[in-house]
mmCIF file of C-alpha atoms in Angstrom:
data_model
loop_
_atom_site.group_PDB
_atom_site.id
_atom_site.type_symbol
_atom_site.label_atom_id
_atom_site.label_comp_id
_atom_site.label_asym_id
_atom_site.label_seq_id
_atom_site.Cartn_x
_atom_site.Cartn_y
_atom_site.Cartn_z
ATOM 1 C CA MET A 1 -58.216 8.667 -36.498
ATOM 2 C CA LYS A 2 -57.759 8.976 -33.099
ATOM 3 C CA HIS A 3 -56.492 12.843 -31.891
ATOM 4 C CA PRO A 4 -52.607 12.813 -31.261
ATOM 5 C CA ALA A 5 -53.243 14.645 -27.910
ATOM 6 C CA LYS A 6 -55.693 11.774 -26.318
ATOM 7 C CA THR A 7 -53.368 9.104 -27.743
ATOM 8 C CA PHE A 8 -50.378 10.526 -26.063
ATOM 9 C CA GLN A 9 -53.095 11.283 -22.772
ATOM 10 C CA HIS A 10 -54.251 7.565 -22.810
ATOM 11 C CA HIS A 11 -51.215 5.768 -23.525
ATOM 12 C CA VAL A 12 -47.968 7.529 -23.526
ATOM 13 C CA ALA A 13 -48.279 9.608 -20.214
ATOM 14 C CA PRO A 14 -49.468 6.802 -17.700
ATOM 15 C CA GLY A 15 -46.311 4.858 -19.029
ATOM 16 C CA LEU A 16 -44.130 7.963 -18.259
ATOM 17 C CA ALA A 17 -45.748 8.296 -14.898
ATOM 18 C CA ILE A 18 -44.730 4.911 -14.069
ATOM 19 C CA ILE A 19 -41.238 5.355 -15.299
ATOM 20 C CA GLY A 20 -40.955 8.553 -13.066
ATOM 21 C CA THR A 21 -42.474 6.650 -10.142
ATOM 22 C CA ILE A 22 -39.904 3.922 -10.431
ATOM 23 C CA CYS A 23 -36.707 6.070 -11.033
ATOM 24 C CA ALA A 24 -37.750 8.227 -8.128
ATOM 25 C CA ALA A 25 -38.074 4.946 -5.759
ATOM 26 C CA LEU A 26 -34.663 4.051 -7.283
ATOM 27 C CA THR A 27 -32.812 7.253 -6.707
ATOM 28 C CA PRO A 28 -32.496 7.330 -3.023
ATOM 29 C CA ALA A 29 -31.084 3.803 -2.681
ATOM 30 C CA ALA A 30 -28.412 4.900 -5.346
ATOM 31 C CA ALA A 31 -27.680 8.050 -3.402
ATOM 32 C CA ASP A 32 -27.742 6.150 -0.119
ATOM 33 C CA GLN A 33 -24.853 3.788 -1.321
ATOM 34 C CA GLU A 34 -22.809 6.614 -2.802
ATOM 35 C CA GLN A 35 -23.038 8.389 0.770
ATOM 36 C CA GLY A 36 -21.799 5.075 1.919
ATOM 37 C CA ARG A 37 -18.598 4.935 -0.410
ATOM 38 C CA ARG A 38 -18.063 8.465 0.691
ATOM 39 C CA LEU A 39 -18.023 7.545 4.128
ATOM 40 C CA ALA A 40 -15.680 4.526 3.405
ATOM 41 C CA GLN A 41 -13.659 6.722 1.570
ATOM 42 C CA LEU A 42 -13.501 9.576 4.280
ATOM 43 C CA TYR A 43 -12.866 6.965 7.434
ATOM 44 C CA CYS A 44 -11.582 3.519 6.161
ATOM 45 C CA ALA A 45 -9.730 4.092 2.751
ATOM 46 C CA ARG A 46 -6.333 5.162 4.244
ATOM 47 C CA CYS A 47 -6.133 1.366 5.700
ATOM 48 C CA HIS A 48 -8.857 -0.833 3.669
ATOM 49 C CA SER A 49 -9.433 -1.527 0.183
ATOM 50 C CA ILE A 50 -12.810 -0.116 -0.427
ATOM 51 C CA ASP A 51 -13.126 -1.096 -4.417
ATOM 52 C CA ARG A 52 -13.527 -4.683 -5.716
ATOM 53 C CA VAL A 53 -9.629 -5.027 -6.807
ATOM 54 C CA SER A 54 -7.386 -2.927 -4.946
ATOM 55 C CA PRO A 55 -5.430 -4.249 -2.353
ATOM 56 C CA SER A 56 -5.777 -2.669 1.104
ATOM 57 C CA PRO A 57 -2.989 0.044 2.043
ATOM 58 C CA LEU A 58 -2.588 -1.493 5.177
ATOM 59 C CA LYS A 59 -1.704 -5.114 4.822
ATOM 60 C CA ILE A 60 -3.421 -6.240 7.720
ATOM 61 C CA ALA A 61 -6.825 -4.350 7.037
ATOM 62 C CA PRO A 62 -9.137 -6.631 4.822
ATOM 63 C CA PRO A 63 -10.227 -5.073 1.679
ATOM 64 C CA PHE A 64 -14.045 -4.318 2.194
ATOM 65 C CA ARG A 65 -14.870 -6.708 -0.915
ATOM 66 C CA THR A 66 -13.971 -9.848 1.337
ATOM 67 C CA LEU A 67 -15.670 -8.993 4.609
ATOM 68 C CA HIS A 68 -18.515 -11.189 3.701
ATOM 69 C CA GLU A 69 -16.423 -14.142 3.159
ATOM 70 C CA ARG A 70 -15.385 -13.793 6.747
ATOM 71 C CA TYR A 71 -18.936 -12.896 8.342
ATOM 72 C CA PRO A 72 -22.427 -11.737 7.588
ATOM 73 C CA VAL A 73 -21.487 -7.790 7.365
ATOM 74 C CA GLU A 74 -24.853 -7.213 8.946
ATOM 75 C CA MET A 75 -23.172 -8.074 12.198
ATOM 76 C CA LEU A 76 -21.359 -4.649 11.768
ATOM 77 C CA GLN A 77 -24.447 -2.748 12.268
ATOM 78 C CA GLU A 78 -24.329 -2.416 15.927
ATOM 79 C CA ALA A 79 -20.679 -1.901 15.955
ATOM 80 C CA LEU A 80 -20.807 1.062 13.567
ATOM 81 C CA ALA A 81 -23.618 2.606 15.715
ATOM 82 C CA GLU A 82 -22.104 2.400 18.920
ATOM 83 C CA GLY A 83 -18.393 2.698 17.890
ATOM 84 C CA ILE A 84 -15.898 0.062 16.731
ATOM 85 C CA VAL A 85 -13.118 0.003 19.009
ATOM 86 C CA THR A 86 -11.077 -3.000 17.794
ATOM 87 C CA GLY A 87 -10.252 -4.168 14.546
ATOM 88 C CA HIS A 88 -6.583 -3.902 13.251
ATOM 89 C CA PRO A 89 -4.169 -2.381 16.040
ATOM 90 C CA THR A 90 -3.891 1.038 14.099
ATOM 91 C CA MET A 91 -7.916 1.259 13.670
ATOM 92 C CA PRO A 92 -8.932 4.907 15.090
ATOM 93 C CA GLN A 93 -12.302 4.682 17.224
ATOM 94 C CA PHE A 94 -15.381 6.054 15.548
ATOM 95 C CA SER A 95 -19.240 5.769 15.327
ATOM 96 C CA PHE A 96 -22.032 6.254 12.647
ATOM 97 C CA GLU A 97 -25.279 8.212 13.006
ATOM 98 C CA PRO A 98 -28.288 5.800 12.221
ATOM 99 C CA ASP A 99 -28.615 6.805 8.662
ATOM 100 C CA GLN A 100 -24.787 6.659 7.855
ATOM 101 C CA VAL A 101 -24.802 2.954 9.247
ATOM 102 C CA GLY A 102 -27.704 2.070 6.576
ATOM 103 C CA ASP A 103 -25.824 4.288 4.031
ATOM 104 C CA PHE A 104 -22.442 2.128 4.745
ATOM 105 C CA MET A 105 -23.994 -1.315 5.210
ATOM 106 C CA LEU A 106 -25.693 -0.622 1.622
ATOM 107 C CA PHE A 107 -22.144 0.291 0.325
ATOM 108 C CA LEU A 108 -20.583 -3.128 1.704
ATOM 109 C CA LYS A 109 -23.689 -5.166 0.383
ATOM 110 C CA SER A 110 -22.531 -3.762 -2.948
ATOM 111 C CA LEU A 111 -19.027 -5.154 -2.841
ATOM 112 C CA GLU A 112 -20.348 -8.381 -2.871
ATOM 113 C CA ARG A 113 -21.937 -8.545 -5.964
ATOM 114 C CA GLY A 114 -19.805 -9.622 -8.981
ATOM 115 C CA PRO A 115 -19.769 -7.316 -12.151
ATOM 116 C CA ALA A 116 -22.540 -9.421 -13.797
ATOM 117 C CA ASP A 117 -24.824 -8.656 -10.604
ATOM 118 C CA ARG A 118 -24.312 -4.825 -10.898
#
């Protein structure tokens, strides 16, 4: 019979190391998406719906979940970094830092997926 410590060391420990590595790799993306959601809440939710079901508070502001139906949302990256100056008439001008653009884009892309894709 094998020694329990050796069994753990040779069979269980490597599996735990792999799981830990996978979780560590997934954590930044989840944090970035959540930061993107916080940015949307702070800068956009007054006018735009930022979830998958609610109507936009301002009727002329499209819900974020439908933006990908109008154009590829990747087209927004440059505008977000340089400062969006157009949109709907009451839209404020703002710009994001490069890392914020990535977070925001990740959040927008998450709204494209249906419930079965999450």
